[in-house]
Short mmCIF file of C-alpha atoms and ligand atoms in Angstrom, two decimals:
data_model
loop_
_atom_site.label_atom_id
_atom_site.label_comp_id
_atom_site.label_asym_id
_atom_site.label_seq_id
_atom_site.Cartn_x
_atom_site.Cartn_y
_atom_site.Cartn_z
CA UNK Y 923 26.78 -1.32 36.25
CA UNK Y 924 23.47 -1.65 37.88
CA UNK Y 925 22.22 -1.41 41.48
CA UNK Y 926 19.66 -4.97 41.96
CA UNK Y 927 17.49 -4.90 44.95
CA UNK Y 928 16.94 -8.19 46.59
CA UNK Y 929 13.92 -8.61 49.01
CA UNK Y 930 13.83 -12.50 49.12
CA UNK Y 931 14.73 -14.04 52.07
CA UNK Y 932 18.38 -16.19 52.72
CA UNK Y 933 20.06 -14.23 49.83
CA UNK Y 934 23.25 -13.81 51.75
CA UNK Y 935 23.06 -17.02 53.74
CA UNK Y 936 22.22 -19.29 51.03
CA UNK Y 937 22.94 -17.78 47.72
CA UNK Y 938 26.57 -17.18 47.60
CA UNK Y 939 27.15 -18.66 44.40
CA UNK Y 940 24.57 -15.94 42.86
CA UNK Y 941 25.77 -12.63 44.55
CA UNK Y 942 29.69 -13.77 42.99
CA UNK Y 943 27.61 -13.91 39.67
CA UNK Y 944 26.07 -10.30 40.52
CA UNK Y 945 29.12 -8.94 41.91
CA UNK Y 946 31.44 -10.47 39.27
CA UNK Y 947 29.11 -8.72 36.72
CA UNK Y 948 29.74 -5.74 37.98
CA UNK Y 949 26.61 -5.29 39.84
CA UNK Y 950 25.80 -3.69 43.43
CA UNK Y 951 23.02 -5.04 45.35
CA UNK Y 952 21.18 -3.60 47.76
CA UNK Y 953 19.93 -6.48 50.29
CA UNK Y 954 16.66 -5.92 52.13
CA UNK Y 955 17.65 -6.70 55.60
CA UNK Y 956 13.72 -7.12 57.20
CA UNK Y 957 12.45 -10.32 59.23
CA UNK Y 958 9.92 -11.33 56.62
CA UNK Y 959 10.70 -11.94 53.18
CA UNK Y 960 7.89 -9.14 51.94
CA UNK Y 961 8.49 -5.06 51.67
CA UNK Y 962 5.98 -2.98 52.32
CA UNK Y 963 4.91 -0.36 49.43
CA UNK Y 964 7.32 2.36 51.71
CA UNK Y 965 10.06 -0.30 51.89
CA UNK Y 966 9.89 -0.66 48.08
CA UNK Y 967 9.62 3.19 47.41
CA UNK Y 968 12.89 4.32 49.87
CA UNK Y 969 15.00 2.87 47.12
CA UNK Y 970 12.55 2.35 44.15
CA UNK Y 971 14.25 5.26 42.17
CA UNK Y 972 17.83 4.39 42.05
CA UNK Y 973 17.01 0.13 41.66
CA UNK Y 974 18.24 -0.96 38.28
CA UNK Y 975 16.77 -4.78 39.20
CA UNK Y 976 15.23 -6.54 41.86
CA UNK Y 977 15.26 -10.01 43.08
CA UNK Y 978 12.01 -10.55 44.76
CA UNK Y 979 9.61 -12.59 47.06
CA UNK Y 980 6.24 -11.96 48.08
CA UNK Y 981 6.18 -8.31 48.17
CA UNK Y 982 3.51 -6.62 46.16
CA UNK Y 983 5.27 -5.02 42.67
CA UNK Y 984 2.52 -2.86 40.98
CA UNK Y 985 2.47 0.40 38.84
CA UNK Y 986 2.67 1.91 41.82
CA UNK Y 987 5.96 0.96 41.89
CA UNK Y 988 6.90 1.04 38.74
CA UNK Y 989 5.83 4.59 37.93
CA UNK Y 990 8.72 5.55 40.55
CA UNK Y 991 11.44 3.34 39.52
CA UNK Y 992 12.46 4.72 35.95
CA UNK Y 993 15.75 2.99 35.98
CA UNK Y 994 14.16 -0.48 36.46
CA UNK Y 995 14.68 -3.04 33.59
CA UNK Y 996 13.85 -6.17 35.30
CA UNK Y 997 11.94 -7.84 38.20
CA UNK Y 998 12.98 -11.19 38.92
CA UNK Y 999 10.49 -13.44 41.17
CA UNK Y 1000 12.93 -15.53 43.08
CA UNK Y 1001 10.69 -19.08 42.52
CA UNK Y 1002 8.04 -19.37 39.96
CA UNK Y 1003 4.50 -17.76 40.89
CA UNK Y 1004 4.51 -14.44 39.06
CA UNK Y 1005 1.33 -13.56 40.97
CA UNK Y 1006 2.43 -10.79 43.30
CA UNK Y 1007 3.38 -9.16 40.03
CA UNK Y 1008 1.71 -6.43 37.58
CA UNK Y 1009 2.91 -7.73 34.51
CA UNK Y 1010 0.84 -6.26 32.12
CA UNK Y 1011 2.07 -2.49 33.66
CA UNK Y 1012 5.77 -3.59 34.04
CA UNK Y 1013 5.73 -4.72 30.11
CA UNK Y 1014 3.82 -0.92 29.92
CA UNK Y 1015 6.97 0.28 31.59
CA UNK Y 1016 9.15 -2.06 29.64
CA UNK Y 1017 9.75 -3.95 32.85
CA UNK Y 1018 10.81 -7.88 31.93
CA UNK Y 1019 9.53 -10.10 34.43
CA UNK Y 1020 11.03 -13.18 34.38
CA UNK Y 1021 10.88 -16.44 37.06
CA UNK Y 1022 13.22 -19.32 37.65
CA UNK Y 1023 10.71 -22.29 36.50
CA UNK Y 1024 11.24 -25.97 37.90
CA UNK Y 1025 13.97 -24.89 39.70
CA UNK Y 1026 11.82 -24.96 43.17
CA UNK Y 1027 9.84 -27.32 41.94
CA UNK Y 1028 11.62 -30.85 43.44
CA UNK Y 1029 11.20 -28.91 46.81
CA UNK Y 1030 7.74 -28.19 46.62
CA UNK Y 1031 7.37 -31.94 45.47
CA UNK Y 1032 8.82 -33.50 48.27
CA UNK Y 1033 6.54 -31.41 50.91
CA UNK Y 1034 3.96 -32.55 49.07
CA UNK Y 1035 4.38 -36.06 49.17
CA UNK Y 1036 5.85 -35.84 52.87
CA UNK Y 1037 2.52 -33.99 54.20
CA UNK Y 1038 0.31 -36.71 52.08
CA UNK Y 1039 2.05 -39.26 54.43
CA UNK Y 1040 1.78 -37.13 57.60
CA UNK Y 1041 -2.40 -36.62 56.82
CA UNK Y 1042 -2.45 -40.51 56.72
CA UNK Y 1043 -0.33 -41.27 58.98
CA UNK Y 1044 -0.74 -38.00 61.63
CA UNK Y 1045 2.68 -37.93 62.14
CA UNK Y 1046 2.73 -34.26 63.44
CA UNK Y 1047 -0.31 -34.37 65.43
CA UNK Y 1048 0.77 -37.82 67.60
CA UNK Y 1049 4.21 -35.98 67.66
CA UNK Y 1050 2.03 -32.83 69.13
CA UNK Y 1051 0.39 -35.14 71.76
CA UNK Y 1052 3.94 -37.19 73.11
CA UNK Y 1053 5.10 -33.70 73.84
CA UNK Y 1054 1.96 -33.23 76.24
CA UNK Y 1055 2.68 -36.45 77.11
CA UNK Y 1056 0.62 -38.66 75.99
CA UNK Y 1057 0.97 -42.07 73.98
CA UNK Y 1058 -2.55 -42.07 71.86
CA UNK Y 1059 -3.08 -45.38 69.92
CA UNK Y 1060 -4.09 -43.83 66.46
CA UNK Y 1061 -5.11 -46.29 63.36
CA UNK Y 1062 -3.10 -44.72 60.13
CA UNK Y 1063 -4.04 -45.68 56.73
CA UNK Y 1064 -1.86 -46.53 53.52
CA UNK Y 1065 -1.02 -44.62 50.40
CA UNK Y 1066 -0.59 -47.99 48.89
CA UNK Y 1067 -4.10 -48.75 47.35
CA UNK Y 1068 -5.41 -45.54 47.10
CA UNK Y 1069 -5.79 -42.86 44.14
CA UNK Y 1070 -3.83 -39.79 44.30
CA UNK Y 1071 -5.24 -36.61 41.97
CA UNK Y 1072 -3.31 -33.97 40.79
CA UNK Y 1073 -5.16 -31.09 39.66
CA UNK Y 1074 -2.65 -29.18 37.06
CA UNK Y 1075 0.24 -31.83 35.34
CA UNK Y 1076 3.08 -29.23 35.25
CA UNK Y 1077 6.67 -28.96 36.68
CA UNK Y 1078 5.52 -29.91 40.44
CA UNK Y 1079 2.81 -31.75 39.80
CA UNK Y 1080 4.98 -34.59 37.45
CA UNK Y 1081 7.96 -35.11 40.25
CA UNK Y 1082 5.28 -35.51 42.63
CA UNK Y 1083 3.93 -38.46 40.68
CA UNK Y 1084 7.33 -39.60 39.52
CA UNK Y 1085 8.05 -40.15 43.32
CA UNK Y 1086 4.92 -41.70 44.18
CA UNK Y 1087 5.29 -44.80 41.20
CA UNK Y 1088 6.79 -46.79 43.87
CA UNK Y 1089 3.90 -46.12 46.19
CA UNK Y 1090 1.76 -48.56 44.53
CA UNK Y 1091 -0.87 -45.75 43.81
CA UNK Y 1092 -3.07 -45.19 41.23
CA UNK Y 1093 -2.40 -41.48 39.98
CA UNK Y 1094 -4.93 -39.77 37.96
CA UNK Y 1095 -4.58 -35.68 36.81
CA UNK Y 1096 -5.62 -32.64 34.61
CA UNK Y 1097 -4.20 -30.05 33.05
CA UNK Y 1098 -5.52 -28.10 30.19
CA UNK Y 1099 -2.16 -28.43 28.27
CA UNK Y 1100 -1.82 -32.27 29.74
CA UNK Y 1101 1.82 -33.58 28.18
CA UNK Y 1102 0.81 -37.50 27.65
CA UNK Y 1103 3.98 -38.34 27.17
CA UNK Y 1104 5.45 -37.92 30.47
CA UNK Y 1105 2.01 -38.78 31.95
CA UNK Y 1106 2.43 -42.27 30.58
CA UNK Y 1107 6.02 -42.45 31.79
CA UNK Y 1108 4.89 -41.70 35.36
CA UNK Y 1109 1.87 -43.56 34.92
CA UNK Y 1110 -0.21 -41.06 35.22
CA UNK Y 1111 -4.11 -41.63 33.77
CA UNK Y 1112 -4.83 -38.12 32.23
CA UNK Y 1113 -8.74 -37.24 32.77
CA UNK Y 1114 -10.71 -34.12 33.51
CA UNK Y 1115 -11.12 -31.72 36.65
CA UNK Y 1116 -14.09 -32.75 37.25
CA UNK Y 1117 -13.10 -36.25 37.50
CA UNK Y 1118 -9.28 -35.82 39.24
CA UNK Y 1119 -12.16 -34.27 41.96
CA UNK Y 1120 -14.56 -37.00 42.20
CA UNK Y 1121 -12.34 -39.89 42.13
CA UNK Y 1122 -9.19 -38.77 44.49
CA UNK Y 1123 -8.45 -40.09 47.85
CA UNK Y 1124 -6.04 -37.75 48.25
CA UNK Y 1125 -6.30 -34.39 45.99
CA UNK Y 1126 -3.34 -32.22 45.40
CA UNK Y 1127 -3.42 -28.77 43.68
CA UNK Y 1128 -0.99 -27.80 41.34
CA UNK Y 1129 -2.10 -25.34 39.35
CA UNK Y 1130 -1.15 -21.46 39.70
CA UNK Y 1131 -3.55 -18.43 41.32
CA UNK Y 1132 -5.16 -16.90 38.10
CA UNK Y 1133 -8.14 -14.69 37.58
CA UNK Y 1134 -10.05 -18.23 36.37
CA UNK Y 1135 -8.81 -20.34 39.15
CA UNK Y 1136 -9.68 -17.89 42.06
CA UNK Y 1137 -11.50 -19.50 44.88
CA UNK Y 1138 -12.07 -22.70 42.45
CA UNK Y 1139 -12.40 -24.80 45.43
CA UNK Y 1140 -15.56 -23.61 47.00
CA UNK Y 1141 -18.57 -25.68 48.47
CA UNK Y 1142 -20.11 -26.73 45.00
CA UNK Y 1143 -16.49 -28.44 44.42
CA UNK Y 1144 -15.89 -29.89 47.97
CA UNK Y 1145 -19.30 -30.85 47.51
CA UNK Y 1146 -18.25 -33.35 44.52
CA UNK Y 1147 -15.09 -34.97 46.25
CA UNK Y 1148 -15.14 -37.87 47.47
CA UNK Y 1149 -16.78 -38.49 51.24
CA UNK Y 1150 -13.56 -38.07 53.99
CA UNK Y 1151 -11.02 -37.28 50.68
CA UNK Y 1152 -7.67 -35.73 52.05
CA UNK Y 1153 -6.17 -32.47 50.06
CA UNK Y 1154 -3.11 -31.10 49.76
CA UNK Y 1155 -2.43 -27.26 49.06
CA UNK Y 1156 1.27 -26.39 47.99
CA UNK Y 1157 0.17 -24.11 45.33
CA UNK Y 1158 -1.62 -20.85 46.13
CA UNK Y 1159 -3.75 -19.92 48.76
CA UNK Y 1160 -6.39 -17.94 46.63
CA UNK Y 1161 -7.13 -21.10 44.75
CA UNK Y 1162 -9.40 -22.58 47.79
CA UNK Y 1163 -12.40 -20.64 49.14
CA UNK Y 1164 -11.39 -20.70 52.26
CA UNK Y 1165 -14.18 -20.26 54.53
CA UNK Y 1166 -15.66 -23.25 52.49
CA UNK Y 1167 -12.52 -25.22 53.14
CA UNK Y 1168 -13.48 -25.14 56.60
CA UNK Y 1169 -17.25 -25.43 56.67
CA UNK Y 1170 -16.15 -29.15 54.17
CA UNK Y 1171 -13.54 -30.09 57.32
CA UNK Y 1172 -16.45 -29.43 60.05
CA UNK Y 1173 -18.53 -31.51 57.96
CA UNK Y 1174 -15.98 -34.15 57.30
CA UNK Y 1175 -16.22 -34.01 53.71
CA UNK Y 1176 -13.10 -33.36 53.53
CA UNK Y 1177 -11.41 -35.13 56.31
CA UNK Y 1178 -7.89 -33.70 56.51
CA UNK Y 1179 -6.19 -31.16 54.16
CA UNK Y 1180 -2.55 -30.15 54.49
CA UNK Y 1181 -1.65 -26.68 53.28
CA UNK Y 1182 1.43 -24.51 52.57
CA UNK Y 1183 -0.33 -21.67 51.23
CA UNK Y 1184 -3.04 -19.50 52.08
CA UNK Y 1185 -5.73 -16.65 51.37
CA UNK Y 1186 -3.63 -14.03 54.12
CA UNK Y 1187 -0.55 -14.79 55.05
CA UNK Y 1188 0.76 -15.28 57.64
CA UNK Y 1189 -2.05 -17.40 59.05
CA UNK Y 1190 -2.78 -16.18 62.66
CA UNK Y 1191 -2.61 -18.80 65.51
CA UNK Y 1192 -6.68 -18.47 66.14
CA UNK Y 1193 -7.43 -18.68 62.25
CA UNK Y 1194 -10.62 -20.69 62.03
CA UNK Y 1195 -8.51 -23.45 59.70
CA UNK Y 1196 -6.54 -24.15 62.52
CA UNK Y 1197 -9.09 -24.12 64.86
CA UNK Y 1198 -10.65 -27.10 62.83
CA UNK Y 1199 -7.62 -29.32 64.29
CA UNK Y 1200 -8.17 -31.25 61.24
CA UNK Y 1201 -5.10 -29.16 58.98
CA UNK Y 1202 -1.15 -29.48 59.12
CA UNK Y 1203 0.30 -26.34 57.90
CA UNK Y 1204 3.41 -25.49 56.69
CA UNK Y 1205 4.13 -21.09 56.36
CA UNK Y 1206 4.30 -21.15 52.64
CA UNK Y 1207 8.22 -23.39 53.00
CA UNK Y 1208 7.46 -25.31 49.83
CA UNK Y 1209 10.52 -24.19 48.46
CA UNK Y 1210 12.41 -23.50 51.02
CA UNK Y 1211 15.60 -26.06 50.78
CA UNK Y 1212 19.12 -25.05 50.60
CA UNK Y 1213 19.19 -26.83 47.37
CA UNK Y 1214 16.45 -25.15 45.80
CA UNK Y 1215 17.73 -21.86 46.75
CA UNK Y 1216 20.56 -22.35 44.92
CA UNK Y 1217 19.31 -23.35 42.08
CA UNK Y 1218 16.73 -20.26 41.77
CA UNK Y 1219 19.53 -17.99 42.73
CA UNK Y 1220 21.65 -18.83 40.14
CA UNK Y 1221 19.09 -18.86 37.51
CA UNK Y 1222 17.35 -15.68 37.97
CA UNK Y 1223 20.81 -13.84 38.70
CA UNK Y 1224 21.59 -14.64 35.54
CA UNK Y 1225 18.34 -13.94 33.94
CA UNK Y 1226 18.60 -10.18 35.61
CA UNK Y 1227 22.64 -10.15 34.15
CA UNK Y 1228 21.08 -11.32 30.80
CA UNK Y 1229 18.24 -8.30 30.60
CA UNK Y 1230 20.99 -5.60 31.95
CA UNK Y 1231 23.39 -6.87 29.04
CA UNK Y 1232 20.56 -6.10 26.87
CA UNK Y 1233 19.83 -10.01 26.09
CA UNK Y 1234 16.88 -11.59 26.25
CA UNK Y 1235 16.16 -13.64 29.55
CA UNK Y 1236 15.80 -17.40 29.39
CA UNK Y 1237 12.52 -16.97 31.19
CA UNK Y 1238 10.55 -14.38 30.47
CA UNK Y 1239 6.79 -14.51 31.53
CA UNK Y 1240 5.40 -10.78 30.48
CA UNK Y 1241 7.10 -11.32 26.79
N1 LIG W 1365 4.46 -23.67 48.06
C1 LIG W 1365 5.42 -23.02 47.43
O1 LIG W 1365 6.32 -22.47 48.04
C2 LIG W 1365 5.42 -22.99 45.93
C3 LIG W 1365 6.64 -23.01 45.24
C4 LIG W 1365 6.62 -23.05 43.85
C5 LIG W 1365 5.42 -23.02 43.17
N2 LIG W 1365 4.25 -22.97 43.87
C6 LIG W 1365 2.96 -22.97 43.18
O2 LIG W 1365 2.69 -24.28 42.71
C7 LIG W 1365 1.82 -24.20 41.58
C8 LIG W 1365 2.33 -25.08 40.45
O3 LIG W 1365 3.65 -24.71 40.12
P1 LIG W 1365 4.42 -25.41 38.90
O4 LIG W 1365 5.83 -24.98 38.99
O5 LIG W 1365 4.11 -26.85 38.83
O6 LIG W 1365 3.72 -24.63 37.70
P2 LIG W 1365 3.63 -25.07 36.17
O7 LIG W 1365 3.35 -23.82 35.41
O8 LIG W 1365 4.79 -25.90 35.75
O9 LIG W 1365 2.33 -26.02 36.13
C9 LIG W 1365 1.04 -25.54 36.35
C10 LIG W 1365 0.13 -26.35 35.43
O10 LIG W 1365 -1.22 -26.05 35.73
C11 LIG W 1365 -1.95 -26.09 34.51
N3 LIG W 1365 -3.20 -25.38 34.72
C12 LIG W 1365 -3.41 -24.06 34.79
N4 LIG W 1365 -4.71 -23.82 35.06
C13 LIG W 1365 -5.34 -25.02 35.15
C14 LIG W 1365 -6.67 -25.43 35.39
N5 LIG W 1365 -7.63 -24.52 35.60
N6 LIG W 1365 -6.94 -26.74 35.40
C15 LIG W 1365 -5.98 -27.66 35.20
N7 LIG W 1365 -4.69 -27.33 34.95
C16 LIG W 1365 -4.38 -26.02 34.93
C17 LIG W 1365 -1.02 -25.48 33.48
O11 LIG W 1365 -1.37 -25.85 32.17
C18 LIG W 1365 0.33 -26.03 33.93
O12 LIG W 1365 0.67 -27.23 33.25
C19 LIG W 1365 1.72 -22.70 41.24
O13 LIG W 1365 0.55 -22.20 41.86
C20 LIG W 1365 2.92 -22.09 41.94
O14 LIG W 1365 2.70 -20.74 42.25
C21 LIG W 1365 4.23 -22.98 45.23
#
């Protein structure tokens, strides 16, 4: 049958259940063995020709690629964010690209509720300071009280406020396609950008890296939040401007923001974010749970079984 290429990360470790799918199909893969869960263009072109699939990360997959992999009928994106994708050529090259939606997304959640207590709280940087040993008094504050924005409604951004109901917060968000009805079962007040960034306490983005939502966050936007607002990034780094991000922490606009993702990855130890002492970062491990690995593997193994048996994929983003 077909040879799949897998460049994300923990396939072998954590994805058993999906290489027996593979395998049982009939399938060989060829498992990129590197330290980081990216291949280079050269990486990608050593075996481009003979790939019949590919299970992927963060590496870059662009006509570039495609023009020397003729045998390739799918690209999988092990997770959901598409962006490190051509999809326009690959559906020129009648590539399917397909995604494993909502399966990361309880991961991503959790982070994102964890790091919202952390910022209040400053859980990792008191941590940071008993290990120099000190024992700093620091005054926390509450979630309880406070209103919580989420900027996009979709499949992160609803667990996130389904976990926070008993938090006793108010939760206010946008979305251009905003489903009401499981924004009134969460309790969720539906409103617009504008005001999910004027009224939040504690902003969260959850929308994906698009041509329109490039750099969204710049000054003009930090500019509106609220005076010493906290914000949480678990989305995509390209969303925030972020030299602006850091001019609004200097200032203390923003007074803490806790972020996952970022413009260049990996962030380097004397990036000027860090350098505010005013982030906690995580490198890009929203979805990184055992759980949630499984649960992507096994979904977009069988998505790439599907498009080999000459079926069409359950999710298909360049239709
Ligand atoms: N940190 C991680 O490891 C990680 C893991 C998974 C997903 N993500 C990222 O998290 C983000 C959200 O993922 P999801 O699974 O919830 O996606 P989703 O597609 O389920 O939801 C995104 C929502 O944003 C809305 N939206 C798009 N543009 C908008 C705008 N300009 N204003 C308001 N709403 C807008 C869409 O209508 C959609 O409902 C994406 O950027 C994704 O790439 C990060």
């Amino acid at each position: 049958m077909g040879k799949i290429l897998v460049s994300s990360s923990h396939f072998e470790s954590l994805c058993q259940g999906a290489k027996k799918l593979l395998l049982d199909a009939g399938h060989e893969i060829i498992l990129h063995k590197g330290e980081l869960p990216y291949m280079s263009f050269d990486e990608i072109a050593a075996v481009a020709p003979e790939i019949d699939g590919a299970i992927i990360g963060l590496d870059d997959w662009t006509e570039e690629v495609f023009r020397i992999a003729p045998k390739l009928k799918v690209v999988a994106k092990f997770g959901v964010g598409t962006d490190n994708i051509d999809k326009d050529a690959a559906k020129r090259y009648g590539i399917k690209v397909i995604n494993a939606p909502g399966m990361n997304s309880n991961a991503v959640a959790e982070l994102t509720v964890g790091m919202m207590i952390d910022m209040l709280r400053e859980i990792t940087d008191l941590h940071t300071a008993m290990t120099r040993g000190e024992w700093p008094r620091f005054m926390g504050s509450e979630l309880e009280g406070r209103t919580v924005g989420l900027l996009g409604f979709g499949a992160i951004a609803r667990l996130v406020a389904k976990k926070l109901q008993g938090f006793d917060v108010t939760i206010l968000a946008s979305d251009l396609y905003p489903n009401l009805e499981l924004a009134e079962k969460y309790g969720v007040q539906i409103v617009s950008s504008d005001e999910v960034i004027a009224h939040s306490d504690i902003l969260s983005i959850h929308i994906p890296s698009t041509p329109e939502t490039y750099h969204m966050f710049n000054d003009a936007v930090f500019s509106r939040m609220k005076p010493g607002a906290y914000l949480v990034n678990a989305a995509r780094g390209a969303i925030i401007d972020t030299d602006a991000l850091v001019r609004a922490l200097q200032s203390g606009r923003v007074a803490k923001a806790a972020l996952d993702a970022f413009e260049h990855e990996p962030l380097h130890a004397d990036d000027p974010l860090l350098l505010t002492g005013k982030v906690i970062c995580t490198p890009h491990t929203g979805a990184e749970t055992k759980e949630s690995y499984h649960r992507v593997s096994m979904c977009v193994a069988q998505g790439v079984i599907d498009v080999l048996n000459g079926k069409d994929p359950m999710f298909w983003v360049n239709r």
